[in-house]
CSV table of C-alpha atoms in Angstrom, one decimal:
chain,number,residue,atom,x,y,z
A,281,MET,CA,-45.8,37.5,-42.5
A,282,LYS,CA,-46.8,36.5,-45.8
A,283,GLN,CA,-43.6,35.9,-48.5
A,284,VAL,CA,-43.6,34.2,-51.7
A,285,ALA,CA,-42.4,30.9,-52.9
A,286,ILE,CA,-42.2,28.9,-55.8
A,287,THR,CA,-42.9,25.1,-55.9
A,288,GLY,CA,-43.0,24.0,-59.0
A,289,GLU,CA,-42.8,24.9,-62.1
A,290,ARG,CA,-45.2,27.6,-62.9
A,291,ARG,CA,-46.4,27.7,-59.6
A,292,ALA,CA,-45.9,30.9,-57.3
A,293,VAL,CA,-47.6,30.4,-53.5
A,294,LEU,CA,-47.8,32.9,-50.6
A,295,LEU,CA,-46.0,31.4,-47.5
A,296,ASP,CA,-46.0,32.5,-43.5
A,297,THR,CA,-42.9,33.3,-42.4
A,298,PRO,CA,-41.4,34.4,-39.0
A,299,GLU,CA,-41.5,38.1,-37.7
A,300,LEU,CA,-38.3,40.3,-38.7
A,301,GLN,CA,-36.1,42.3,-35.6
A,302,PRO,CA,-33.5,44.3,-36.4
A,303,PHE,CA,-30.3,44.6,-35.0
A,304,ASP,CA,-27.6,46.5,-35.4
A,305,ASN,CA,-27.3,49.3,-39.1
A,306,TRP,CA,-30.2,46.4,-39.6
A,307,VAL,CA,-33.8,47.9,-39.6
A,308,VAL,CA,-37.2,46.3,-40.7
A,309,VAL,CA,-38.7,47.6,-44.2
A,310,LYS,CA,-42.4,47.3,-44.4
A,311,ILE,CA,-42.4,46.7,-48.4
A,312,HIS,CA,-45.3,48.4,-49.9
A,313,ALA,CA,-44.3,48.5,-53.7
A,314,VAL,CA,-42.7,45.5,-54.9
A,315,PRO,CA,-41.1,45.6,-58.8
A,316,MET,CA,-41.0,42.2,-60.7
A,317,CYS,CA,-37.5,41.6,-61.7
A,318,THR,CA,-35.9,37.9,-63.7
A,319,GLU,CA,-37.7,36.0,-61.3
A,320,TYR,CA,-40.0,34.8,-63.9
A,321,LYS,CA,-36.9,32.8,-65.0
A,322,ARG,CA,-37.0,30.7,-61.8
A,323,TYR,CA,-41.0,30.5,-62.6
A,324,LEU,CA,-40.4,28.8,-65.7
A,325,SER,CA,-37.8,26.7,-64.6
A,326,GLY,CA,-39.7,25.4,-61.7
A,327,GLU,CA,-36.6,25.5,-59.3
A,328,PRO,CA,-38.0,25.8,-55.5
A,329,THR,CA,-36.9,29.2,-54.1
A,330,GLU,CA,-38.2,31.6,-50.7
A,331,ARG,CA,-35.9,33.9,-52.2
A,332,LEU,CA,-37.3,36.4,-54.5
A,333,GLY,CA,-37.2,39.7,-55.6
A,334,HIS,CA,-34.0,42.5,-55.0
A,335,GLU,CA,-35.7,45.5,-55.0
A,336,ALA,CA,-38.8,47.4,-53.4
A,337,ALA,CA,-40.0,50.6,-51.4
A,338,GLY,CA,-41.7,50.7,-48.7
A,339,GLU,CA,-41.4,52.5,-45.2
A,340,VAL,CA,-39.0,51.7,-42.2
A,341,VAL,CA,-40.8,50.4,-39.5
A,342,ALA,CA,-38.5,48.8,-36.6
A,343,VAL,CA,-34.6,50.4,-35.7
A,344,ALA,CA,-32.2,49.0,-33.4
A,345,GLN,CA,-30.2,52.1,-32.9
A,346,PRO,CA,-30.1,55.1,-34.0
A,347,GLY,CA,-28.8,55.5,-37.4
A,348,ARG,CA,-29.3,57.2,-41.0
A,349,VAL,CA,-32.7,56.4,-41.2
A,350,LYS,CA,-35.5,56.2,-38.7
A,351,VAL,CA,-39.1,54.6,-37.8
A,352,GLY,CA,-41.5,56.2,-40.3
A,353,ASP,CA,-39.2,57.4,-42.9
A,354,ARG,CA,-40.1,56.0,-47.0
A,355,VAL,CA,-37.5,54.6,-48.6
A,356,VAL,CA,-36.2,52.9,-51.7
A,357,ALA,CA,-34.4,49.5,-50.6
A,358,MET,CA,-31.6,49.2,-52.9
A,359,PRO,CA,-30.7,45.9,-54.8
A,360,GLN,CA,-28.3,43.3,-53.5
A,361,TYR,CA,-26.2,43.8,-50.2
A,362,GLY,CA,-22.1,45.4,-49.4
A,363,CYS,CA,-20.1,45.5,-46.7
A,364,GLY,CA,-20.6,48.9,-46.4
A,365,VAL,CA,-16.3,49.8,-45.5
A,366,CYS,CA,-14.3,49.1,-48.1
A,367,PRO,CA,-12.8,51.6,-51.2
A,368,LEU,CA,-16.0,50.5,-53.2
A,369,CYS,CA,-18.7,50.6,-50.7
A,370,VAL,CA,-17.8,53.8,-49.5
A,371,ALA,CA,-18.1,55.7,-52.9
A,372,GLY,CA,-20.9,54.5,-53.5
A,373,ASP,CA,-20.2,51.5,-55.7
A,374,TYR,CA,-21.4,49.0,-53.2
A,375,ILE,CA,-23.0,47.2,-55.5
A,376,HIS,CA,-19.2,45.7,-57.2
A,377,CYS,CA,-18.4,45.4,-53.5
A,378,GLU,CA,-16.2,42.7,-52.9
A,379,ASN,CA,-16.1,41.3,-49.1
A,380,THR,CA,-20.0,40.7,-49.6
A,381,ALA,CA,-21.3,37.3,-47.6
A,382,ALA,CA,-23.9,35.5,-47.8
A,383,PHE,CA,-27.3,36.9,-46.7
A,384,ALA,CA,-27.5,34.5,-43.6
A,385,ASN,CA,-24.5,35.4,-42.5
A,386,MET,CA,-24.8,39.0,-42.5
A,387,ALA,CA,-28.0,38.9,-41.0
A,388,ARG,CA,-28.0,36.2,-39.0
A,389,LEU,CA,-31.1,34.8,-40.4
A,390,GLN,CA,-31.9,32.5,-43.4
A,391,HIS,CA,-35.5,34.9,-44.0
A,392,GLY,CA,-35.4,38.5,-44.8
A,393,GLN,CA,-33.7,39.5,-47.6
A,394,ALA,CA,-36.4,38.4,-50.2
A,395,THR,CA,-38.5,41.4,-51.2
A,396,TYR,CA,-41.5,39.2,-52.7
A,397,ALA,CA,-42.9,40.1,-49.0
A,398,GLN,CA,-44.5,42.3,-46.6
A,399,TYR,CA,-41.4,43.0,-44.8
A,400,LEU,CA,-37.5,43.1,-45.2
A,401,LEU,CA,-34.4,43.6,-43.5
A,402,LYS,CA,-31.9,46.0,-44.9
A,403,GLN,CA,-29.0,47.8,-43.5
A,404,ASP,CA,-29.9,51.3,-43.1
A,405,TRP,CA,-26.8,52.8,-45.2
A,406,LEU,CA,-29.1,51.1,-48.4
A,407,LEU,CA,-32.1,53.0,-47.9
A,408,PRO,CA,-32.1,56.0,-49.4
A,409,PRO,CA,-35.2,58.1,-48.8
A,410,ILE,CA,-38.2,59.0,-50.8
A,411,PRO,CA,-38.6,62.5,-51.8
A,412,ASP,CA,-42.2,64.1,-50.5
A,413,GLY,CA,-44.6,63.7,-53.5
A,414,VAL,CA,-43.1,60.7,-54.7
A,415,SER,CA,-45.8,57.4,-54.6
A,416,TYR,CA,-43.7,54.0,-53.2
A,417,GLU,CA,-44.6,52.4,-56.6
A,418,ARG,CA,-43.0,55.5,-58.8
A,419,ALA,CA,-40.0,55.0,-55.8
A,420,SER,CA,-39.6,51.5,-56.5
A,421,LEU,CA,-38.5,52.2,-59.8
A,422,ALA,CA,-35.4,53.7,-59.0
A,423,CYS,CA,-33.5,50.0,-58.1
A,424,CYS,CA,-33.6,48.0,-62.1
A,425,GLY,CA,-36.3,49.6,-63.7
A,426,LEU,CA,-34.6,52.7,-64.4
A,427,GLY,CA,-31.2,51.8,-62.6
A,428,PRO,CA,-28.9,49.8,-65.2
A,429,SER,CA,-29.7,51.9,-67.8
A,430,TYR,CA,-28.9,55.1,-66.0
A,431,GLY,CA,-25.6,54.2,-64.4
A,432,ALA,CA,-24.7,52.6,-68.0
A,433,MET,CA,-25.8,55.7,-69.7
A,434,HIS,CA,-24.2,57.9,-67.1
A,435,LEU,CA,-20.2,56.6,-67.8
A,436,MET,CA,-20.9,56.7,-72.1
A,437,GLY,CA,-21.6,60.0,-71.4
A,438,VAL,CA,-25.1,59.9,-73.4
A,439,ASP,CA,-26.4,64.1,-73.9
A,440,ALA,CA,-28.9,65.8,-76.3
A,441,PHE,CA,-26.5,65.2,-79.1
A,442,THR,CA,-25.9,61.0,-78.8
A,443,THR,CA,-27.9,58.7,-81.3
A,444,ILE,CA,-28.7,55.8,-79.0
A,445,LEU,CA,-29.4,52.1,-80.0
A,446,ILE,CA,-31.3,50.3,-77.6
A,447,ALA,CA,-31.5,46.8,-77.9
A,448,GLY,CA,-34.7,45.2,-76.3
A,449,ALA,CA,-37.6,46.4,-74.6
A,450,GLY,CA,-38.5,44.5,-71.6
A,451,PRO,CA,-38.7,46.3,-68.5
A,452,VAL,CA,-35.5,47.5,-68.6
A,453,GLY,CA,-34.9,48.1,-71.9
A,454,LEU,CA,-38.1,50.6,-71.6
A,455,GLY,CA,-36.4,52.1,-68.7
A,456,ALA,CA,-33.5,52.7,-71.0
A,457,ILE,CA,-35.6,54.7,-73.6
A,458,VAL,CA,-37.0,57.3,-69.8
A,459,ASN,CA,-33.6,57.5,-69.0
A,460,ALA,CA,-32.2,58.4,-72.8
A,461,ARG,CA,-35.5,60.2,-73.9
A,462,PHE,CA,-34.8,62.4,-70.1
A,463,ARG,CA,-31.5,63.2,-71.2
A,464,GLY,CA,-32.3,64.2,-75.0
A,465,ALA,CA,-31.0,61.4,-77.2
A,466,ARG,CA,-32.0,60.3,-80.3
A,467,VAL,CA,-33.4,56.4,-79.7
A,468,ILE,CA,-33.0,53.7,-81.8
A,469,VAL,CA,-35.3,50.1,-80.6
A,470,VAL,CA,-34.6,47.0,-81.7
A,471,GLU,CA,-36.9,44.7,-80.0
A,472,PRO,CA,-39.5,41.7,-81.8
A,473,ALA,CA,-42.4,41.1,-79.2
A,474,PRO,CA,-45.2,43.3,-80.8
A,475,TRP,CA,-46.5,44.5,-77.7
A,476,ARG,CA,-43.2,46.6,-76.4
A,477,ALA,CA,-42.4,47.2,-79.9
A,478,GLU,CA,-45.5,49.9,-79.6
A,479,ARG,CA,-44.9,50.6,-75.7
A,480,ALA,CA,-42.0,51.6,-77.2
A,481,ARG,CA,-42.6,53.9,-80.0
A,482,THR,CA,-45.5,54.9,-77.5
A,483,MET,CA,-42.1,56.9,-75.5
A,484,GLY,CA,-40.8,58.5,-78.4
A,485,ALA,CA,-38.3,55.9,-80.0
A,486,ALA,CA,-37.4,57.7,-83.4
A,487,ALA,CA,-36.9,54.0,-85.6
A,488,ILE,CA,-38.6,50.4,-83.5
A,489,LEU,CA,-36.4,47.9,-85.7
A,490,ASP,CA,-36.4,43.9,-86.2
A,491,PRO,CA,-33.4,42.1,-84.7
A,492,ARG,CA,-34.9,39.5,-86.6
A,493,ASP,CA,-33.8,41.1,-89.7
A,494,LYS,CA,-30.6,40.0,-91.7
A,495,GLN,CA,-30.2,43.8,-93.1
A,496,VAL,CA,-31.0,45.6,-89.5
A,497,VAL,CA,-26.9,46.3,-89.0
A,498,LYS,CA,-27.5,48.3,-92.8
A,499,GLN,CA,-30.9,49.7,-91.2
A,500,ILE,CA,-29.4,51.0,-88.4
A,501,GLN,CA,-26.4,53.1,-90.9
A,502,GLU,CA,-29.3,54.2,-92.9
A,503,LEU,CA,-30.6,55.9,-90.1
A,504,THR,CA,-27.2,57.8,-89.0
A,505,GLU,CA,-26.1,58.7,-92.0
A,506,GLY,CA,-24.0,55.7,-93.0
A,507,ARG,CA,-21.9,55.6,-90.0
A,508,GLY,CA,-23.6,53.7,-86.9
A,509,VAL,CA,-24.9,54.7,-83.5
A,510,ASP,CA,-23.2,56.9,-81.2
A,511,CYS,CA,-24.0,54.7,-78.1
A,512,SER,CA,-25.3,51.1,-78.3
A,513,LEU,CA,-27.1,49.1,-75.2
A,514,ASP,CA,-28.1,45.7,-74.6
A,515,CYS,CA,-30.5,44.9,-72.3
A,516,ALA,CA,-31.8,41.9,-73.7
A,517,GLY,CA,-28.7,39.4,-72.8
A,518,SER,CA,-28.3,37.6,-75.1
A,519,THR,CA,-25.3,37.0,-77.2
A,520,GLU,CA,-27.0,37.9,-80.8
A,521,SER,CA,-28.0,41.2,-79.6
A,522,GLU,CA,-24.6,41.8,-77.5
A,523,ARG,CA,-23.0,41.4,-81.1
A,524,LEU,CA,-25.5,43.4,-82.9
A,525,CYS,CA,-24.6,46.5,-80.5
A,526,ILE,CA,-20.6,46.2,-81.6
A,527,ASP,CA,-21.6,46.1,-85.0
A,528,ALA,CA,-23.9,49.3,-85.1
A,529,THR,CA,-21.5,51.3,-83.4
A,530,ARG,CA,-19.6,53.8,-84.7
A,531,ARG,CA,-16.1,54.2,-84.3
A,532,LYS,CA,-15.0,55.5,-81.6
A,533,GLY,CA,-18.4,54.9,-80.1
A,534,LYS,CA,-19.3,53.1,-76.9
A,535,VAL,CA,-21.7,49.6,-76.0
A,536,ALA,CA,-22.8,49.0,-72.6
A,537,PHE,CA,-23.8,45.7,-71.7
A,538,ILE,CA,-26.8,45.3,-68.3
A,539,GLY,CA,-28.3,42.3,-70.0
A,540,GLU,CA,-28.0,39.4,-67.8
A,541,CYS,CA,-26.0,36.7,-70.3
A,542,THR,CA,-23.9,33.9,-69.4
A,543,GLU,CA,-23.4,32.5,-72.4
A,544,GLU,CA,-19.9,33.2,-74.6
A,545,LEU,CA,-19.9,36.3,-77.0
A,546,SER,CA,-17.4,36.1,-80.2
A,547,LEU,CA,-15.4,39.2,-80.0
A,548,ARG,CA,-12.6,40.2,-82.8
A,549,VAL,CA,-10.5,42.2,-80.6
A,550,SER,CA,-8.5,43.5,-83.9
A,551,PRO,CA,-11.6,44.3,-86.2
A,552,ASP,CA,-14.3,45.0,-83.5
A,553,MET,CA,-12.4,47.2,-81.1
A,554,ILE,CA,-8.9,48.4,-82.0
A,555,ARG,CA,-9.4,49.0,-85.9
A,556,LYS,CA,-13.1,50.5,-84.7
A,557,GLY,CA,-12.0,52.4,-81.3
A,558,LEU,CA,-14.8,51.4,-79.3
A,559,THR,CA,-15.0,51.7,-75.6
A,560,LEU,CA,-17.0,48.5,-74.2
A,561,LEU,CA,-18.0,48.7,-70.7
A,562,GLY,CA,-20.0,46.5,-68.1
A,563,SER,CA,-22.6,48.3,-65.9
A,564,TRP,CA,-24.9,46.9,-63.3
A,565,HIS,CA,-26.0,49.4,-61.3
A,566,TYR,CA,-25.4,52.9,-60.2
A,567,ASN,CA,-23.1,55.1,-58.3
A,568,LEU,CA,-25.5,55.4,-54.5
A,569,ASN,CA,-24.4,59.5,-55.1
A,570,GLU,CA,-26.5,59.7,-57.9
A,571,PHE,CA,-29.2,58.6,-56.5
A,572,PRO,CA,-31.4,61.9,-56.4
A,573,HIS,CA,-30.3,62.2,-60.5
A,574,ILE,CA,-32.8,59.0,-60.4
A,575,MET,CA,-35.3,60.5,-58.3
A,576,GLN,CA,-35.3,63.7,-60.3
A,577,ILE,CA,-36.1,61.7,-63.5
A,578,ILE,CA,-39.0,59.6,-62.1
A,579,GLN,CA,-40.3,63.2,-60.2
A,580,GLU,CA,-40.2,65.6,-64.1
A,581,SER,CA,-39.7,62.8,-67.2
A,582,PRO,CA,-43.8,62.8,-69.0
A,583,LEU,CA,-42.7,59.0,-69.7
A,584,ILE,CA,-42.7,57.2,-66.0
A,585,ASP,CA,-46.0,56.6,-65.9
A,586,LEU,CA,-45.4,54.2,-69.0
A,587,LEU,CA,-42.7,52.6,-67.5
A,588,VAL,CA,-45.4,50.5,-65.1
A,589,SER,CA,-48.2,48.7,-67.0
A,590,HIS,CA,-49.8,46.4,-64.3
A,591,THR,CA,-50.2,46.4,-60.7
A,592,PHE,CA,-51.2,42.9,-58.8
A,593,PRO,CA,-51.7,42.0,-55.6
A,594,MET,CA,-49.3,39.6,-54.6
A,595,SER,CA,-52.5,37.6,-53.4
A,596,ARG,CA,-52.4,36.8,-57.4
A,597,ILE,CA,-48.7,36.2,-57.6
A,598,GLN,CA,-49.2,33.3,-60.1
A,599,ASP,CA,-50.8,36.0,-62.5
A,600,ALA,CA,-48.2,38.4,-62.5
A,601,PHE,CA,-45.9,35.6,-63.7
A,602,GLU,CA,-48.4,34.8,-66.1
A,603,CYS,CA,-48.1,38.2,-67.2
A,604,SER,CA,-44.7,38.9,-66.6
A,605,ILE,CA,-43.8,36.0,-69.4
A,606,SER,CA,-46.5,36.7,-71.7
A,607,ARG,CA,-43.9,39.7,-73.2
A,608,GLU,CA,-47.0,42.3,-72.7
A,609,SER,CA,-45.9,44.2,-70.1
A,610,ALA,CA,-43.3,46.7,-69.1
A,611,LYS,CA,-42.8,47.1,-65.2
A,612,ILE,CA,-44.9,44.8,-63.0
A,613,ILE,CA,-45.7,45.9,-59.8
A,614,LEU,CA,-46.8,43.7,-57.1
A,615,ASP,CA,-48.5,45.5,-54.0
A,616,PRO,CA,-47.7,42.7,-50.8
A,617,TRP,CA,-50.6,43.6,-48.8
A,618,ALA,CA,-52.8,42.8,-51.1
């Protein structure tokens, strides 16, 4: 089968890798749509790897035993893995499983976990079904396109009475706009890149602000009668945007972080949390029991097609990566068979 590999700085190629075989409750999925995510960071750094991608939609083509899926089922492949038996996995919060082992140890193989490929190995309980009439491309948005922001907004209780700040209008932030607008919330976006700011405006953001402006917190307060927003969602993954979310949120408000960041945030417990009464949340994905609600958004939101800006055949992976780093794209979808 064909699979993408990064072989050097800004260099990606297709490799031929062995075919996959099902075993136990691990099934083989033929991938039809692959959303691109943070893999561009590896592309820029040049760190060699064949393990690219963590989200996909496709068709079950091989099973080893009767289980939760059968050959021919159309499914979404959830990101990551879980043990499937701990309390977190059983409750649907598998993304936080504490017993997850390395893929090679779980699947007894060195390959089969990458989604930048034609086939994938996945446990059957991490393959929720795609409703009839929903395309593979749209269904694939149930992972990182909509998932992180959906989970965070569910925790924060975002609704039609909420004014929410979305920091960063990359693919995840644009997905957050889709989720917020579906819930009826008023959306304020901070985003410096012109293309992404314009896409956020097209999606119905009430205001687009430049985070580089030193008066941005004051501008947000002016848009909220001096109080600040009810909720903030950091999608940019930088300490600057995290700090902005804390400073721009009203007293007794809520802040959620979904942008990956390894730098240390300077948090002042007394003025930032105790005296403001803020609730700070970390959110990675969403509970699997919420999957039907994600699919409802995909089926009913008038904004959903604006979340995908480009599709590329996987044979043009080099062009797809260049598009991804241009900051002039929303979610990019790869077709492994073209």
